PDB file of C-alpha atoms in Angstrom:
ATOM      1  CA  UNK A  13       0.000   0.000   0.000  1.00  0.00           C
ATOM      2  CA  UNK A  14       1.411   3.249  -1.034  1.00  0.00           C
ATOM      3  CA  UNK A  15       1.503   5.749   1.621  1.00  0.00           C
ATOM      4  CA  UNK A  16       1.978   9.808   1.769  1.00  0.00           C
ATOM      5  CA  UNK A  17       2.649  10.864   5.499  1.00  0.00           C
ATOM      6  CA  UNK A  18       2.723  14.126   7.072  1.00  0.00           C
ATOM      7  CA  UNK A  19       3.951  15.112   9.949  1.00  0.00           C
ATOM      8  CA  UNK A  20       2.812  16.818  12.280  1.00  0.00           C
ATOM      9  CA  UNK A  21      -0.225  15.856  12.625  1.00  0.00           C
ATOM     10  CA  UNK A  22      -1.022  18.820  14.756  1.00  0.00           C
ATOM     11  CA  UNK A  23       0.784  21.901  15.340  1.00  0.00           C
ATOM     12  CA  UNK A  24      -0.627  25.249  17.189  1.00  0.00           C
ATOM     13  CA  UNK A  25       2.158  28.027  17.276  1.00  0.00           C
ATOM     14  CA  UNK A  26       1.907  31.759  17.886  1.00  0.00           C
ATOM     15  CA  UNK A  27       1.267  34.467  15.665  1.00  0.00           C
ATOM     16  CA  UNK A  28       4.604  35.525  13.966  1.00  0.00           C
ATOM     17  CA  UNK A  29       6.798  32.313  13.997  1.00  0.00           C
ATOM     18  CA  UNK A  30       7.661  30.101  11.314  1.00  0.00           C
ATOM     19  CA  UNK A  31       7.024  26.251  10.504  1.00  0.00           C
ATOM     20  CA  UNK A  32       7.296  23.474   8.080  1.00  0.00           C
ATOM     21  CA  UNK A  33       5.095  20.969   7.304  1.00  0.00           C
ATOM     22  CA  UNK A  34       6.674  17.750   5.608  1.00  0.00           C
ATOM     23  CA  UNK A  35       5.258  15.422   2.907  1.00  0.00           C
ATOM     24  CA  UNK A  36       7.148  11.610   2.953  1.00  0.00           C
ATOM     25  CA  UNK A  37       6.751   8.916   0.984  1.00  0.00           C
ATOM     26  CA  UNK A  38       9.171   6.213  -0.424  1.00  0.00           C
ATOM     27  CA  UNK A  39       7.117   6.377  -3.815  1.00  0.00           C
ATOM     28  CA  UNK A  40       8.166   8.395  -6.733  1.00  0.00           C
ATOM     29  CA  UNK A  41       5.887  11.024  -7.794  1.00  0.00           C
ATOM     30  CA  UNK A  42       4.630  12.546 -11.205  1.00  0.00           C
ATOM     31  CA  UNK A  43       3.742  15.695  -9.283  1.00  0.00           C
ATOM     32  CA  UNK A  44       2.508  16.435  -5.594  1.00  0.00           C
ATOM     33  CA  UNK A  45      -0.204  19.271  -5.036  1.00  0.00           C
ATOM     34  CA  UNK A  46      -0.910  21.082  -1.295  1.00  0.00           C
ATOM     35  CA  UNK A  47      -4.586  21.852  -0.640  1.00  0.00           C
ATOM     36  CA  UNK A  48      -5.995  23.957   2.633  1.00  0.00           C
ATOM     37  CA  UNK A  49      -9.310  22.740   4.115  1.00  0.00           C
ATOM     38  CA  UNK A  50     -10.929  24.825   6.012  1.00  0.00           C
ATOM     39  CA  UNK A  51     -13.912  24.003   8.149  1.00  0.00           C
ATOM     40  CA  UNK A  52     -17.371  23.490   6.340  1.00  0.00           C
ATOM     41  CA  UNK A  53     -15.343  23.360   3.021  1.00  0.00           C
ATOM     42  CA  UNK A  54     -13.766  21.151   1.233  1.00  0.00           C
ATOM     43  CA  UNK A  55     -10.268  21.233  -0.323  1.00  0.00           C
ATOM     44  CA  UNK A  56      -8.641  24.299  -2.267  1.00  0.00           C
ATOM     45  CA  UNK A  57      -5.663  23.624  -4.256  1.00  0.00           C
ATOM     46  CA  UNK A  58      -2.584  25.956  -3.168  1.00  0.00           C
ATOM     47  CA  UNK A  59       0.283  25.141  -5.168  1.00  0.00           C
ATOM     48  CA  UNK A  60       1.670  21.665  -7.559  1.00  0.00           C
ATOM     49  CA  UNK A  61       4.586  20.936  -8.186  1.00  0.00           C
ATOM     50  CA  UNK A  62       6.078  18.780 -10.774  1.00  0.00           C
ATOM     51  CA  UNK A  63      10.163  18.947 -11.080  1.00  0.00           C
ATOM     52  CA  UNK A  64      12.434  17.440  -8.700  1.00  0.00           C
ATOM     53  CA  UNK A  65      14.139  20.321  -6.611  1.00  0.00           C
ATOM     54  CA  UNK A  66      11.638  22.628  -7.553  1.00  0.00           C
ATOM     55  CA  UNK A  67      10.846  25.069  -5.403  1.00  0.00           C
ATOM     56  CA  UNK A  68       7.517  27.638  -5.605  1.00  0.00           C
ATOM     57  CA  UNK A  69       6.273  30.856  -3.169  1.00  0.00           C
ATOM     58  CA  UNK A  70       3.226  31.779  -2.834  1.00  0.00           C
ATOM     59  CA  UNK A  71       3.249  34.976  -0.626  1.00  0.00           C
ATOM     60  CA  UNK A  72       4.612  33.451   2.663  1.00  0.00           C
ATOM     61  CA  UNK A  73       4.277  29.881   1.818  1.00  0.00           C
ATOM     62  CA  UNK A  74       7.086  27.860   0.202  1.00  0.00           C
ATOM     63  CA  UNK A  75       7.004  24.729  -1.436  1.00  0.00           C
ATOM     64  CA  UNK A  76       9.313  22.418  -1.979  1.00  0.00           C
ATOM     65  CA  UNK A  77       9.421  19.111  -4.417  1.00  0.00           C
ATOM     66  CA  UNK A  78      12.393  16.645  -3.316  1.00  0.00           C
ATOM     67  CA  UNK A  79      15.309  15.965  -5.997  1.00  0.00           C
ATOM     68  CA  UNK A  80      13.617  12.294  -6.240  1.00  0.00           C
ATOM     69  CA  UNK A  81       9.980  13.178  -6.245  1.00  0.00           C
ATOM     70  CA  UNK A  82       9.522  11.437  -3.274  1.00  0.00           C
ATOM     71  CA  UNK A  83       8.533  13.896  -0.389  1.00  0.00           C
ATOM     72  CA  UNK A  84       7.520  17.716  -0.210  1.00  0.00           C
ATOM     73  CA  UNK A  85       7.308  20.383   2.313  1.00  0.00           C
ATOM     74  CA  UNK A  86       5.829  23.286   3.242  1.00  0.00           C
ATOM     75  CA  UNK A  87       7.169  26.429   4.799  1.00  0.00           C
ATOM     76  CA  UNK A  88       5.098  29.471   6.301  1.00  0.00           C
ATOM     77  CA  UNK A  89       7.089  32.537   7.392  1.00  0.00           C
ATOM     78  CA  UNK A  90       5.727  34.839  10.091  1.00  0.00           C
ATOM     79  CA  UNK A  91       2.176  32.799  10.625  1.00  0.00           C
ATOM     80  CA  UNK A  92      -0.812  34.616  11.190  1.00  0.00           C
ATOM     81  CA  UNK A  93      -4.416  33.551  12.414  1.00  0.00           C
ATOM     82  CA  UNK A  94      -5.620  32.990   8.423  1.00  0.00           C
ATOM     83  CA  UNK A  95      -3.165  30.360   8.010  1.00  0.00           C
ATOM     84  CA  UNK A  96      -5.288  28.169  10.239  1.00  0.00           C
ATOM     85  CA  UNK A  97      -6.889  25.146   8.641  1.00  0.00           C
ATOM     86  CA  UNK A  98      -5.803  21.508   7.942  1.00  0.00           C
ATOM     87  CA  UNK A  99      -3.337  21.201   5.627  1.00  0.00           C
ATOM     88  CA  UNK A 100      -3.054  18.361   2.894  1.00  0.00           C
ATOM     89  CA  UNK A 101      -0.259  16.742   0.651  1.00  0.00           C
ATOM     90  CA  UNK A 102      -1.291  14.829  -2.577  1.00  0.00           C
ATOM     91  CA  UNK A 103       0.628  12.830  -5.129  1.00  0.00           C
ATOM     92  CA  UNK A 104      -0.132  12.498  -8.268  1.00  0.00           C
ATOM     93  CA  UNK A 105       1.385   9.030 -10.571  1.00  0.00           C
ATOM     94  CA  UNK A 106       0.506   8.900 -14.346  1.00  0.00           C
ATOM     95  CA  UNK A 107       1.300   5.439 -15.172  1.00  0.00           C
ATOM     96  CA  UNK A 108      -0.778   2.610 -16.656  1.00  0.00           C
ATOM     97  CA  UNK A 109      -3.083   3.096 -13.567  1.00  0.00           C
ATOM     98  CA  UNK A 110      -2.964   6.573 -12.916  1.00  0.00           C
ATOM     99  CA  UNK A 111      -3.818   7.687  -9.361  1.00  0.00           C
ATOM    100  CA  UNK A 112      -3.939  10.296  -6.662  1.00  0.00           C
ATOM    101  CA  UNK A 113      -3.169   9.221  -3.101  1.00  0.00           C
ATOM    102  CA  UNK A 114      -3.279  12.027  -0.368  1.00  0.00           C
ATOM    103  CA  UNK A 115      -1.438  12.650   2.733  1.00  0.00           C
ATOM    104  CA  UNK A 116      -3.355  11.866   6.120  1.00  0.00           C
ATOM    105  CA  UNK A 117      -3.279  15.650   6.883  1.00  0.00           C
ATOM    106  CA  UNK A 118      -1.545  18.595   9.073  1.00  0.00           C
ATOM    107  CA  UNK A 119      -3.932  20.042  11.469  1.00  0.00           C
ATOM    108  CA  UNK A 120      -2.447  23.794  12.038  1.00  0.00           C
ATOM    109  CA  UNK A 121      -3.640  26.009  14.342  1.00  0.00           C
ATOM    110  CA  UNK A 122      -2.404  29.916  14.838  1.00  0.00           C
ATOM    111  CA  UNK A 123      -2.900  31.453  17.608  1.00  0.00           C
ATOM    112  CA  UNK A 124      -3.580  35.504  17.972  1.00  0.00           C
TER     113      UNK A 124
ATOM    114  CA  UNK B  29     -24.120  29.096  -8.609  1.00  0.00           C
ATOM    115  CA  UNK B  30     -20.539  29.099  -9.111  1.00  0.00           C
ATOM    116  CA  UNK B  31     -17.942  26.475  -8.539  1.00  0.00           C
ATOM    117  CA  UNK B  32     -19.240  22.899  -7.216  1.00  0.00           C
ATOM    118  CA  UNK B  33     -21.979  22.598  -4.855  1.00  0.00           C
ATOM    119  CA  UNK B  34     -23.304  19.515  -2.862  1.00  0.00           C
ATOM    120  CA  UNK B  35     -26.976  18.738  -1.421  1.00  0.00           C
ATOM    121  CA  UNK B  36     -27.541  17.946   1.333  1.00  0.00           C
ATOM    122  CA  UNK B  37     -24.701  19.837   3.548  1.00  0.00           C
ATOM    123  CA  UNK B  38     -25.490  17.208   6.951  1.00  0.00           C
ATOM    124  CA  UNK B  39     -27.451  14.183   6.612  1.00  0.00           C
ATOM    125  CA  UNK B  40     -28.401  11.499   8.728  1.00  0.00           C
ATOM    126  CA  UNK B  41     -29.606   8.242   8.165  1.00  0.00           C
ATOM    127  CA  UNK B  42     -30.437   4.827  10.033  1.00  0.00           C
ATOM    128  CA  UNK B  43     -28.894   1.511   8.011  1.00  0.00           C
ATOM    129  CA  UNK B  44     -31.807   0.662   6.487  1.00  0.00           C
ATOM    130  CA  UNK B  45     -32.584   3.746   4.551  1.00  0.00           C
ATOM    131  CA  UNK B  46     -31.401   4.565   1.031  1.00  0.00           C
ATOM    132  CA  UNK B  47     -30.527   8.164   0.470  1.00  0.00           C
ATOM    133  CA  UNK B  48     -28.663   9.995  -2.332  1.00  0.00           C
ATOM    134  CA  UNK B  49     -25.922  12.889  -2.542  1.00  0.00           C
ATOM    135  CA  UNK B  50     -25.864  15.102  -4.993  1.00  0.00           C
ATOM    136  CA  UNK B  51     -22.971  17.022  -6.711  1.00  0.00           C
ATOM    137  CA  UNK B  52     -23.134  20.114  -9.325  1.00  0.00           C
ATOM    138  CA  UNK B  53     -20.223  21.631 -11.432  1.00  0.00           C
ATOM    139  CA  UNK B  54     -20.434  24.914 -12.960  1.00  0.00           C
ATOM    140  CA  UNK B  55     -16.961  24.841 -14.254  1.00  0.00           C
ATOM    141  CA  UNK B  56     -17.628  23.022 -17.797  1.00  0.00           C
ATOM    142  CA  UNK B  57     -14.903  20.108 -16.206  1.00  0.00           C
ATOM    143  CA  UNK B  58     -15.265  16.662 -17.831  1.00  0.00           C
ATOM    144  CA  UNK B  59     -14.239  14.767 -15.134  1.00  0.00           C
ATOM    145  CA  UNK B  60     -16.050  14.430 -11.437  1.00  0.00           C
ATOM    146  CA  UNK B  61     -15.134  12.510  -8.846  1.00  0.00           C
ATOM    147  CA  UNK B  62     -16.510  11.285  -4.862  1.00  0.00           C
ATOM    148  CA  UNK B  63     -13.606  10.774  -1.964  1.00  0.00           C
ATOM    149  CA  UNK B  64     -14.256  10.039   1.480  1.00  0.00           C
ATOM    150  CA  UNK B  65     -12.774  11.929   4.362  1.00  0.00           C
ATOM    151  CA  UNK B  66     -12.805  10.398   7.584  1.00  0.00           C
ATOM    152  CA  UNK B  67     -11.736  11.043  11.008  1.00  0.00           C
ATOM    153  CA  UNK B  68      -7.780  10.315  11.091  1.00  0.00           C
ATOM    154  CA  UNK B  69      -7.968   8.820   8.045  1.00  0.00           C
ATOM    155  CA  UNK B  70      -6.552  10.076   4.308  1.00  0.00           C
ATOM    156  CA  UNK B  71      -8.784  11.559   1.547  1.00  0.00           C
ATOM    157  CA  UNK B  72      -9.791   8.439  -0.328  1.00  0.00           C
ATOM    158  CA  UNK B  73     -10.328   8.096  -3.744  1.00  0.00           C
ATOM    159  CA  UNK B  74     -13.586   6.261  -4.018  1.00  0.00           C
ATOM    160  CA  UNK B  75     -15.218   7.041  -8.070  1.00  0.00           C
ATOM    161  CA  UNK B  76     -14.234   8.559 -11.311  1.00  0.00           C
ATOM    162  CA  UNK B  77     -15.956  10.096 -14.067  1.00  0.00           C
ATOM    163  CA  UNK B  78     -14.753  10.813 -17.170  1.00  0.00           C
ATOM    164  CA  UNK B  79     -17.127  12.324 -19.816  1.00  0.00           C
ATOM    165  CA  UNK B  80     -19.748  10.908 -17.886  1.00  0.00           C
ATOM    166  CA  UNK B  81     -18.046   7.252 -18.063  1.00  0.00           C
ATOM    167  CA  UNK B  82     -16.936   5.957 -15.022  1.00  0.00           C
ATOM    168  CA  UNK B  83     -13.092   5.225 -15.189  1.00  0.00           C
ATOM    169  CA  UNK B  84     -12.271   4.178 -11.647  1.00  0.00           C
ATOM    170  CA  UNK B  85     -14.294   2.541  -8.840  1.00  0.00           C
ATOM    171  CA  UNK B  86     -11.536   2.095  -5.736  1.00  0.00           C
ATOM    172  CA  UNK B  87     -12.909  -1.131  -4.202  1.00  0.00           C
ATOM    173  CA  UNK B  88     -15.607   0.547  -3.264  1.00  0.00           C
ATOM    174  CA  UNK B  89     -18.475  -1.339  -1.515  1.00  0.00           C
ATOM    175  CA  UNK B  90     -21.656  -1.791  -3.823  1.00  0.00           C
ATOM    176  CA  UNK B  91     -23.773   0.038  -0.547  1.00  0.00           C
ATOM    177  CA  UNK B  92     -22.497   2.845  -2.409  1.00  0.00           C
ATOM    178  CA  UNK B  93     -23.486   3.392  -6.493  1.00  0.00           C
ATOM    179  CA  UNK B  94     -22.621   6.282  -8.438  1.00  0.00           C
ATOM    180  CA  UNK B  95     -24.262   8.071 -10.892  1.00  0.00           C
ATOM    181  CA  UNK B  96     -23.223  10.869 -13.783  1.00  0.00           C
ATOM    182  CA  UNK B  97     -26.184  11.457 -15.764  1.00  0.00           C
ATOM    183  CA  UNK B  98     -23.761  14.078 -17.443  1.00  0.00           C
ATOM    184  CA  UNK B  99     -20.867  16.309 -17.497  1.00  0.00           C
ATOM    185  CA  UNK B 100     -21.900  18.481 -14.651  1.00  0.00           C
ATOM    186  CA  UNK B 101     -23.688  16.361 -12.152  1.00  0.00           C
ATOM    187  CA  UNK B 102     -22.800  13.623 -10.428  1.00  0.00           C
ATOM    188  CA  UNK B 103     -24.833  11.563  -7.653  1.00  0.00           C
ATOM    189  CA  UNK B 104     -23.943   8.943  -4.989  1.00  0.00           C
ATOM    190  CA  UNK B 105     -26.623   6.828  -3.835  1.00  0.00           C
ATOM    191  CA  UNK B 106     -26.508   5.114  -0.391  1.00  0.00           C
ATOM    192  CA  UNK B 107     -28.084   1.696   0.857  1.00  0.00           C
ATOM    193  CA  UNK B 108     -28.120  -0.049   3.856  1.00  0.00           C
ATOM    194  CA  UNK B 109     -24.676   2.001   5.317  1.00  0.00           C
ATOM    195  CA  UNK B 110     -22.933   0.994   8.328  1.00  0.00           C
ATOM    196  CA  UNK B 111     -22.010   3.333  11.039  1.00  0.00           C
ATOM    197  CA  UNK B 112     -18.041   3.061   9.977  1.00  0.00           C
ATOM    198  CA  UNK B 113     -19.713   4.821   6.792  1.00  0.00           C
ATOM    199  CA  UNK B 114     -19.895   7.960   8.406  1.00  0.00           C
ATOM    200  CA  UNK B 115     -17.405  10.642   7.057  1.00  0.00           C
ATOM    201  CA  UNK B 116     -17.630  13.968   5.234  1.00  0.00           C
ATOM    202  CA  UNK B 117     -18.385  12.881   1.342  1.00  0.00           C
ATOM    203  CA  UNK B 118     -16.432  15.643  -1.143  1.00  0.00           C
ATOM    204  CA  UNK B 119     -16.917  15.933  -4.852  1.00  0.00           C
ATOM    205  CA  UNK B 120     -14.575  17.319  -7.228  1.00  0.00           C
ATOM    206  CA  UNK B 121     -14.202  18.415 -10.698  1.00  0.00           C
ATOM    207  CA  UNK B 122     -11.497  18.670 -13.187  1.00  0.00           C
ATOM    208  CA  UNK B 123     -10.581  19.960 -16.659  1.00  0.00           C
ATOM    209  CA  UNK B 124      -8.636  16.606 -17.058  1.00  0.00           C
ATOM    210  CA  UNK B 125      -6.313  14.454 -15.396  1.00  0.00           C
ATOM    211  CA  UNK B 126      -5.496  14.491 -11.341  1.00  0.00           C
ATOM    212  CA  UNK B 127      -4.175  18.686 -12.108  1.00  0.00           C
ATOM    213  CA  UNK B 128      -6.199  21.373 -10.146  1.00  0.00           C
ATOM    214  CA  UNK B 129      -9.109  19.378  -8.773  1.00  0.00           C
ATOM    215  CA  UNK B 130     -12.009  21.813  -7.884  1.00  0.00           C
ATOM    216  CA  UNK B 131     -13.769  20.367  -4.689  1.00  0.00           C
ATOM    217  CA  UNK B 132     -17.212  21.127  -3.257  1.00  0.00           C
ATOM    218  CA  UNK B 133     -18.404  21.810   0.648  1.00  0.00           C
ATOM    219  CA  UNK B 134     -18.929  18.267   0.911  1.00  0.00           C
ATOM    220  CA  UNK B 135     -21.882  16.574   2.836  1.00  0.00           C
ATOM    221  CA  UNK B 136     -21.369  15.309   6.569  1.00  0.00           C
ATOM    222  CA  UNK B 137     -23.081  11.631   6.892  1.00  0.00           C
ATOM    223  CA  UNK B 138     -24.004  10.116  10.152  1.00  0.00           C
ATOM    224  CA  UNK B 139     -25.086   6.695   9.628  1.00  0.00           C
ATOM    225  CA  UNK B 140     -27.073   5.372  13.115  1.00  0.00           C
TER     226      UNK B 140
END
């Protein structure tokens, strides 16, 4: 069974500090997408990424796509109280029997 | 309407009764899909659509049976469920492929 886990699970910081949420598999990867779920709602697409090493910003968020396709991760600078919501990795494989196959989830919380 | 919607938001049903979800895209996407989302669990993968023809079906039990009448809606209808068949049920919607997947609010089932 192919697995994508995340760690943490949970994480509640303050306001204003940093963190990284990590994607890990020991599967190779066509591309691996981050989503934010908020409550009530279901999954909003962030960011993909498809080339080994690459690395993408979005604002404060950084993503990055390991040299072997095989794990992510997610950095937020300064964190504020929007940032809140659980956080999801997903890999995509485009073989014979293409699939998706997403991460069991980092719950973050921000405190004011 | 914009986006995808789902009816009902919250349902709740006792194992003998036979309910249906419904899904809407407004996005012209060919392809729809259903995932589960339970408690500590992944996102799983449960039904596929493509151009209305369904492409994938992830060992899903036959209590569930989908539906795409076309393009832009999709249904899942329920049958004698089993309490473990409680979870938050998300569609999604895509131009093609596994690449920006467009979900809905989902709809919380409680299965007594």
């Amino acid at each position: 069974t192919q697995l994508l886990e995340q760690s943490p699970q949970f994480l509640s910081i303050q306001e204003g500090e940093n963190l990284t949420v990590y994607c890990n598999s020991s599967s190779v990867f066509s591309s691996l997408q981050w989503y934010r779920q908020e409550p009530g709602e279901g999954p909003v697409l962030l960011v993909t990424v498809v080339t080994g090493g690459e690395v993408k910003k979005l604002k404060r968020l950084t993503f990055q796509f390991g040299d072997a396709r095989k794990d992510s991760s997610l950095h937020i600078t300064a964190a504020q109280p929007g940032d809140t919501g659980l956080y999801l990795c997903a890999g995509v494989q485009y073989s014979s029997a293409s699939k998706i196959i997403f991460g069991s989830g980092t719950r973050l919380s921000i405190r004011p | 309407e914009t986006g995808v919607t789902q009816t009902p938001r919250h349902l709740v049903m006792g194992m003998t009764n036979k309910k249906s979800l419904k899904c809407e895209q407004h996005l012209g996407h060919n392809a729809m899909y259903w995932y589960k989302q339970s408690a500590k669990k992944p996102l799983e993968l449960m039904f596929v659509y493509n151009f209305k023809e369904q492409t994938e079906n992830n060992s899903v039990p036959s209590r569930f049976s989908p539906e795409c009448p076309n393009s832009s809606h999709l249904f899942l209808h329920l049958h004698t469920l089993q309490p473990e068949d409680s979870a938050l049920y998300l569609c999604a919607s895509s131009q093609d492929g596994w690449e920006t997947q467009y979900f809905g609010p989902g709809t919380r089932l409680l299965v007594l």
